[in-house]
Amino acid sequence: MQINSRRSMVAGNWKMNGDKALVKQMKKQLEKASLENMDAVICPPFPYLGMFTDSIKLGAQNMSQFDSGAHTGEVSVSMLKEVGCSYIIIGHSERREDNFESNEIVAQKVEKALNADLTPILCFGEPEDIRDDGTLFTYIATQLDAVLKQVGIAQFAKIVLAYEPIWAIGTGKTASPEQAQEVHAFVRGHLAKLDSDIAAKIVILYGGSVKGSNAEELFSQADVDGGLIGGASLNPDDFLSICLAANQ
Ligand code: PGA
């Protein structure tokens, strides 16, 4: 539900899920949908990226911080561009945790994606103990400041942000619309101290147990511009209903 000039967006993060059959079903679902007022993006695992067509906006779930060379198992930004990606999820909490990606590595990846003219979907968000001990905003500001230090505020005009509280990811425990709004407004305010125009225009997604049943309420918050969807993006009907909530 758009009450500002920002365009809504919903990105489906399949994580390490899906197969060729799901690629087919999702393509069919999105090609027949009329979603004029929002951008729907699919971020499947690497092997399936080349199976989508130009009519669907594509994102990768990760990229290497290196350009090329002896980095077994890694995928470069130029490869992702060549197979049709226009977005890259960077700094997802699962990568920060499982692959020890520090704020600095995340910042390097964001810079590399920007240099290749791809749009980073920069994820940030707190674990439950940080929310409980009252250091939430400092924690989030530190995550964002590492990237600000690396690329500068002007480049945030080309970045999408995704607030994903770790305690809400895959747990069914969605942040309340008020909790999401509070953090999104804080982030916009934090960026506005450096550039109020960029802060007003930047798209900030919410992620963490978004479903067809809660998407509309979350997206109706003033500073929530759409969602980054994990589990519900694996079901074409559920994903479409979330996209439709953002299309209003
Ligand atoms: P979820 O995942 O929707 O399954 O909670 C969101 C994400 O990790 O991007």
mmCIF file of C-alpha atoms and ligand atoms in Angstrom:
data_model
loop_
_atom_site.group_PDB
_atom_site.id
_atom_site.type_symbol
_atom_site.label_atom_id
_atom_site.label_comp_id
_atom_site.label_asym_id
_atom_site.label_seq_id
_atom_site.Cartn_x
_atom_site.Cartn_y
_atom_site.Cartn_z
ATOM 1 C CA MET A 1 0.000 0.000 0.000
ATOM 2 C CA GLN A 2 1.964 2.971 -1.269
ATOM 3 C CA ILE A 3 1.505 6.325 0.397
ATOM 4 C CA ASN A 4 4.784 7.786 -0.781
ATOM 5 C CA SER A 5 6.785 7.986 -4.011
ATOM 6 C CA ARG A 6 8.740 4.800 -3.335
ATOM 7 C CA ARG A 7 8.019 1.798 -5.512
ATOM 8 C CA SER A 8 7.085 -1.337 -3.586
ATOM 9 C CA MET A 9 9.138 -4.455 -3.975
ATOM 10 C CA VAL A 10 8.853 -8.094 -2.941
ATOM 11 C CA ALA A 11 11.847 -10.406 -3.304
ATOM 12 C CA GLY A 12 11.594 -14.164 -2.877
ATOM 13 C CA ASN A 13 14.671 -15.712 -1.271
ATOM 14 C CA TRP A 14 14.439 -19.411 -2.018
ATOM 15 C CA LYS A 15 17.572 -20.131 0.052
ATOM 16 C CA MET A 16 18.741 -23.727 -0.664
ATOM 17 C CA ASN A 17 15.283 -24.852 -1.741
ATOM 18 C CA GLY A 18 13.360 -25.384 -4.947
ATOM 19 C CA ASP A 19 13.866 -27.400 -8.105
ATOM 20 C CA LYS A 20 13.226 -27.184 -11.849
ATOM 21 C CA ALA A 21 9.518 -27.824 -11.293
ATOM 22 C CA LEU A 22 9.257 -24.801 -8.987
ATOM 23 C CA VAL A 23 11.091 -22.633 -11.532
ATOM 24 C CA LYS A 24 8.447 -23.604 -14.088
ATOM 25 C CA GLN A 25 5.512 -22.981 -11.733
ATOM 26 C CA MET A 26 6.850 -19.640 -10.528
ATOM 27 C CA LYS A 27 7.525 -18.426 -14.082
ATOM 28 C CA LYS A 28 3.960 -19.329 -15.056
ATOM 29 C CA GLN A 29 2.526 -17.633 -11.979
ATOM 30 C CA LEU A 30 4.454 -14.378 -12.399
ATOM 31 C CA GLU A 31 4.107 -14.135 -16.175
ATOM 32 C CA LYS A 32 0.310 -14.117 -15.942
ATOM 33 C CA ALA A 33 0.115 -11.791 -12.923
ATOM 34 C CA SER A 34 -0.500 -8.089 -13.368
ATOM 35 C CA LEU A 35 1.750 -6.361 -10.879
ATOM 36 C CA GLU A 36 2.110 -2.852 -12.336
ATOM 37 C CA ASN A 37 2.734 -1.038 -9.070
ATOM 38 C CA MET A 38 5.533 -3.125 -7.632
ATOM 39 C CA ASP A 39 8.681 -5.048 -8.506
ATOM 40 C CA ALA A 40 8.634 -8.805 -7.929
ATOM 41 C CA VAL A 41 12.096 -10.370 -7.774
ATOM 42 C CA ILE A 42 13.012 -14.058 -7.544
ATOM 43 C CA CYS A 43 16.302 -15.082 -5.912
ATOM 44 C CA PRO A 44 16.686 -18.809 -6.586
ATOM 45 C CA PRO A 45 19.818 -20.903 -5.949
ATOM 46 C CA PHE A 46 22.614 -20.323 -8.512
ATOM 47 C CA PRO A 47 21.908 -23.377 -10.747
ATOM 48 C CA TYR A 48 18.391 -22.118 -11.542
ATOM 49 C CA LEU A 49 19.239 -18.504 -12.376
ATOM 50 C CA GLY A 50 19.734 -19.235 -16.094
ATOM 51 C CA MET A 51 16.329 -20.921 -16.361
ATOM 52 C CA PHE A 52 14.347 -17.726 -15.873
ATOM 53 C CA THR A 53 13.486 -15.445 -18.754
ATOM 54 C CA ASP A 54 13.880 -11.681 -19.107
ATOM 55 C CA SER A 55 10.263 -11.094 -18.079
ATOM 56 C CA ILE A 56 11.104 -11.903 -14.448
ATOM 57 C CA LYS A 57 13.442 -9.799 -12.339
ATOM 58 C CA LEU A 58 16.199 -11.957 -10.917
ATOM 59 C CA GLY A 59 18.449 -11.734 -7.923
ATOM 60 C CA ALA A 60 21.275 -13.880 -6.556
ATOM 61 C CA GLN A 61 21.514 -14.864 -2.902
ATOM 62 C CA ASN A 62 25.225 -14.151 -2.595
ATOM 63 C CA MET A 63 28.346 -13.245 -4.581
ATOM 64 C CA SER A 64 32.083 -13.367 -4.030
ATOM 65 C CA GLN A 65 33.940 -10.317 -2.801
ATOM 66 C CA PHE A 66 36.647 -11.232 -5.356
ATOM 67 C CA ASP A 67 36.545 -10.562 -9.111
ATOM 68 C CA SER A 68 37.801 -13.920 -10.382
ATOM 69 C CA GLY A 69 40.513 -16.508 -9.841
ATOM 70 C CA ALA A 70 41.354 -19.274 -7.404
ATOM 71 C CA HIS A 71 38.257 -19.193 -5.179
ATOM 72 C CA THR A 72 36.740 -22.646 -5.468
ATOM 73 C CA GLY A 73 32.982 -22.696 -5.113
ATOM 74 C CA GLU A 74 32.548 -18.932 -5.418
ATOM 75 C CA VAL A 75 30.510 -17.019 -8.004
ATOM 76 C CA SER A 76 31.529 -13.579 -9.250
ATOM 77 C CA VAL A 77 29.384 -10.538 -9.790
ATOM 78 C CA SER A 78 30.150 -10.469 -13.534
ATOM 79 C CA MET A 79 28.878 -14.062 -13.863
ATOM 80 C CA LEU A 80 25.664 -13.115 -12.098
ATOM 81 C CA LYS A 81 25.215 -10.153 -14.387
ATOM 82 C CA GLU A 82 25.787 -12.332 -17.425
ATOM 83 C CA VAL A 83 23.021 -14.757 -16.446
ATOM 84 C CA GLY A 84 20.535 -11.935 -16.000
ATOM 85 C CA CYS A 85 20.645 -10.901 -12.342
ATOM 86 C CA SER A 86 19.872 -7.323 -11.503
ATOM 87 C CA TYR A 87 19.820 -7.733 -7.698
ATOM 88 C CA ILE A 88 22.051 -9.480 -5.160
ATOM 89 C CA ILE A 89 21.089 -10.268 -1.585
ATOM 90 C CA ILE A 90 24.101 -9.284 0.504
ATOM 91 C CA GLY A 91 24.645 -9.774 4.218
ATOM 92 C CA HIS A 92 21.796 -12.170 4.926
ATOM 93 C CA SER A 93 22.038 -13.283 8.565
ATOM 94 C CA GLU A 94 22.433 -16.914 7.495
ATOM 95 C CA ARG A 95 25.582 -15.992 5.558
ATOM 96 C CA ARG A 96 26.835 -13.748 8.339
ATOM 97 C CA GLU A 97 26.447 -16.697 10.718
ATOM 98 C CA ASP A 98 27.215 -19.807 8.625
ATOM 99 C CA ASN A 99 29.973 -18.238 6.540
ATOM 100 C CA PHE A 100 31.368 -15.786 9.082
ATOM 101 C CA GLU A 101 30.660 -12.755 6.903
ATOM 102 C CA SER A 102 31.666 -9.699 8.897
ATOM 103 C CA ASN A 103 30.229 -6.213 8.447
ATOM 104 C CA GLU A 104 33.430 -5.400 6.522
ATOM 105 C CA ILE A 105 33.065 -8.299 4.062
ATOM 106 C CA VAL A 106 29.427 -7.359 3.574
ATOM 107 C CA ALA A 107 30.511 -3.781 2.828
ATOM 108 C CA GLN A 108 33.090 -4.971 0.270
ATOM 109 C CA LYS A 109 30.461 -7.063 -1.485
ATOM 110 C CA VAL A 110 28.051 -4.139 -1.614
ATOM 111 C CA GLU A 111 30.756 -1.996 -3.215
ATOM 112 C CA LYS A 112 31.538 -4.661 -5.800
ATOM 113 C CA ALA A 113 27.872 -5.125 -6.713
ATOM 114 C CA LEU A 114 27.446 -1.366 -7.110
ATOM 115 C CA ASN A 115 30.543 -1.138 -9.302
ATOM 116 C CA ALA A 116 28.942 -3.737 -11.577
ATOM 117 C CA ASP A 117 25.665 -1.756 -11.694
ATOM 118 C CA LEU A 118 23.734 -4.411 -9.814
ATOM 119 C CA THR A 119 21.409 -3.503 -6.966
ATOM 120 C CA PRO A 120 22.435 -4.875 -3.579
ATOM 121 C CA ILE A 121 19.609 -5.942 -1.283
ATOM 122 C CA LEU A 122 21.519 -5.222 1.899
ATOM 123 C CA CYS A 123 20.229 -7.247 4.862
ATOM 124 C CA PHE A 124 20.635 -6.246 8.477
ATOM 125 C CA GLY A 125 18.872 -7.121 11.711
ATOM 126 C CA GLU A 126 19.346 -8.127 15.300
ATOM 127 C CA PRO A 127 19.377 -11.393 17.219
ATOM 128 C CA GLU A 128 16.811 -11.678 19.999
ATOM 129 C CA ASP A 129 19.242 -11.014 22.880
ATOM 130 C CA ILE A 130 20.233 -7.684 21.352
ATOM 131 C CA ARG A 131 16.588 -6.616 21.175
ATOM 132 C CA ASP A 132 16.087 -7.777 24.756
ATOM 133 C CA ASP A 133 19.100 -5.965 26.185
ATOM 134 C CA GLY A 134 18.078 -2.652 24.641
ATOM 135 C CA THR A 135 21.020 -2.191 22.240
ATOM 136 C CA LEU A 136 18.951 -2.750 19.095
ATOM 137 C CA PHE A 137 19.490 0.624 17.450
ATOM 138 C CA THR A 138 23.242 0.733 18.147
ATOM 139 C CA TYR A 139 23.569 -2.766 16.686
ATOM 140 C CA ILE A 140 21.690 -1.845 13.514
ATOM 141 C CA ALA A 141 23.514 1.463 13.109
ATOM 142 C CA THR A 142 26.859 -0.398 13.326
ATOM 143 C CA GLN A 143 25.788 -2.801 10.566
ATOM 144 C CA LEU A 144 24.747 0.075 8.292
ATOM 145 C CA ASP A 145 27.703 2.312 9.173
ATOM 146 C CA ALA A 146 30.197 -0.313 7.946
ATOM 147 C CA VAL A 147 28.625 -0.050 4.489
ATOM 148 C CA LEU A 148 28.289 3.739 4.668
ATOM 149 C CA LYS A 149 31.996 3.956 5.474
ATOM 150 C CA GLN A 150 32.891 1.770 2.482
ATOM 151 C CA VAL A 151 30.665 3.275 -0.234
ATOM 152 C CA GLY A 152 29.394 6.634 1.096
ATOM 153 C CA ILE A 153 25.833 7.868 1.454
ATOM 154 C CA ALA A 154 25.423 8.878 -2.218
ATOM 155 C CA GLN A 155 25.626 5.222 -3.265
ATOM 156 C CA PHE A 156 22.667 4.405 -1.024
ATOM 157 C CA ALA A 157 20.523 5.837 -3.820
ATOM 158 C CA LYS A 158 21.272 2.550 -5.622
ATOM 159 C CA ILE A 159 20.776 0.165 -2.693
ATOM 160 C CA VAL A 160 17.686 -1.621 -1.364
ATOM 161 C CA LEU A 161 17.685 -2.311 2.375
ATOM 162 C CA ALA A 162 16.086 -5.302 4.080
ATOM 163 C CA TYR A 163 15.440 -5.294 7.816
ATOM 164 C CA GLU A 164 15.354 -8.896 8.959
ATOM 165 C CA PRO A 165 15.208 -9.470 12.714
ATOM 166 C CA ILE A 166 16.968 -12.823 13.135
ATOM 167 C CA TRP A 167 14.416 -14.046 15.685
ATOM 168 C CA ALA A 168 11.674 -13.676 13.061
ATOM 169 C CA ILE A 169 13.394 -15.558 10.212
ATOM 170 C CA GLY A 170 11.827 -18.929 9.512
ATOM 171 C CA THR A 171 10.334 -19.044 13.005
ATOM 172 C CA GLY A 172 6.763 -18.044 12.269
ATOM 173 C CA LYS A 173 7.324 -15.259 14.816
ATOM 174 C CA THR A 174 6.799 -12.187 12.631
ATOM 175 C CA ALA A 175 7.752 -8.757 13.954
ATOM 176 C CA SER A 176 4.598 -6.799 14.664
ATOM 177 C CA PRO A 177 3.873 -4.041 12.137
ATOM 178 C CA GLU A 178 4.775 -1.535 14.887
ATOM 179 C CA GLN A 179 8.120 -3.236 15.600
ATOM 180 C CA ALA A 180 8.989 -3.249 11.894
ATOM 181 C CA GLN A 181 7.898 0.369 11.452
ATOM 182 C CA GLU A 182 9.947 1.480 14.466
ATOM 183 C CA VAL A 183 13.179 0.069 13.014
ATOM 184 C CA HIS A 184 12.455 1.218 9.450
ATOM 185 C CA ALA A 185 11.800 4.754 10.708
ATOM 186 C CA PHE A 186 15.011 4.632 12.759
ATOM 187 C CA VAL A 187 17.002 3.587 9.674
ATOM 188 C CA ARG A 188 15.476 6.325 7.539
ATOM 189 C CA GLY A 189 16.288 8.831 10.288
ATOM 190 C CA HIS A 190 19.850 7.510 10.584
ATOM 191 C CA LEU A 191 20.437 7.982 6.840
ATOM 192 C CA ALA A 192 18.649 11.355 6.856
ATOM 193 C CA LYS A 193 21.380 12.728 9.112
ATOM 194 C CA LEU A 194 23.668 12.315 6.066
ATOM 195 C CA ASP A 195 21.249 12.928 3.175
ATOM 196 C CA SER A 196 17.546 13.515 3.698
ATOM 197 C CA ASP A 197 16.654 13.049 0.030
ATOM 198 C CA ILE A 198 18.296 9.623 -0.198
ATOM 199 C CA ALA A 199 16.749 8.631 3.142
ATOM 200 C CA ALA A 200 13.281 9.544 1.878
ATOM 201 C CA LYS A 201 13.716 7.603 -1.367
ATOM 202 C CA ILE A 202 15.459 4.418 -0.259
ATOM 203 C CA VAL A 203 13.346 1.267 -0.395
ATOM 204 C CA ILE A 204 13.367 -0.619 2.922
ATOM 205 C CA LEU A 205 11.955 -4.151 2.891
ATOM 206 C CA TYR A 206 10.917 -6.151 5.931
ATOM 207 C CA GLY A 207 11.785 -9.858 6.140
ATOM 208 C CA GLY A 208 10.961 -12.517 8.701
ATOM 209 C CA SER A 209 7.947 -14.862 8.486
ATOM 210 C CA VAL A 210 6.005 -12.689 6.023
ATOM 211 C CA LYS A 211 2.941 -14.548 4.724
ATOM 212 C CA GLY A 212 -0.093 -13.771 2.629
ATOM 213 C CA SER A 213 -2.045 -13.239 5.849
ATOM 214 C CA ASN A 214 0.241 -10.588 7.406
ATOM 215 C CA ALA A 215 1.784 -8.903 4.345
ATOM 216 C CA GLU A 216 -0.869 -6.226 3.889
ATOM 217 C CA GLU A 217 -0.638 -4.975 7.457
ATOM 218 C CA LEU A 218 3.164 -4.921 7.407
ATOM 219 C CA PHE A 219 3.327 -3.174 4.029
ATOM 220 C CA SER A 220 0.799 -0.557 5.115
ATOM 221 C CA GLN A 221 3.321 0.868 7.602
ATOM 222 C CA ALA A 222 4.669 4.238 6.489
ATOM 223 C CA ASP A 223 8.294 3.151 6.149
ATOM 224 C CA VAL A 224 7.847 -0.471 5.060
ATOM 225 C CA ASP A 225 8.165 -0.660 1.276
ATOM 226 C CA GLY A 226 7.728 -4.385 0.735
ATOM 227 C CA GLY A 227 9.248 -7.672 1.838
ATOM 228 C CA LEU A 228 12.070 -10.150 1.556
ATOM 229 C CA ILE A 229 10.305 -13.494 1.683
ATOM 230 C CA GLY A 230 11.832 -16.868 2.533
ATOM 231 C CA GLY A 231 9.480 -19.789 3.219
ATOM 232 C CA ALA A 232 6.373 -18.288 1.607
ATOM 233 C CA SER A 233 8.288 -17.581 -1.626
ATOM 234 C CA LEU A 234 8.443 -21.343 -2.293
ATOM 235 C CA ASN A 235 4.710 -21.514 -2.903
ATOM 236 C CA PRO A 236 3.669 -19.646 -6.074
ATOM 237 C CA ASP A 237 0.175 -18.870 -4.715
ATOM 238 C CA ASP A 238 1.468 -17.550 -1.391
ATOM 239 C CA PHE A 239 4.180 -15.528 -3.140
ATOM 240 C CA LEU A 240 1.626 -14.010 -5.501
ATOM 241 C CA SER A 241 -0.674 -13.027 -2.651
ATOM 242 C CA ILE A 242 2.241 -11.225 -0.957
ATOM 243 C CA CYS A 243 3.092 -9.465 -4.249
ATOM 244 C CA LEU A 244 -0.553 -8.418 -4.609
ATOM 245 C CA ALA A 245 -0.465 -6.922 -1.093
ATOM 246 C CA ALA A 246 2.480 -4.769 -2.242
ATOM 247 C CA ASN A 247 0.822 -3.898 -5.537
ATOM 248 C CA GLN A 248 -2.059 -1.942 -3.972
HETATM 249 P P1 PGA B 1 11.285 -16.353 6.161
HETATM 250 O O1 PGA B 1 12.756 -15.915 5.678
HETATM 251 O O2 PGA B 1 10.301 -15.571 5.328
HETATM 252 O O3 PGA B 1 11.231 -17.832 5.904
HETATM 253 O O4 PGA B 1 11.194 -16.007 7.607
HETATM 254 C C1 PGA B 1 13.059 -14.591 5.337
HETATM 255 C C2 PGA B 1 14.498 -14.449 4.902
HETATM 256 O O5 PGA B 1 15.369 -15.076 5.546
HETATM 257 O O6 PGA B 1 14.825 -13.738 3.936
#
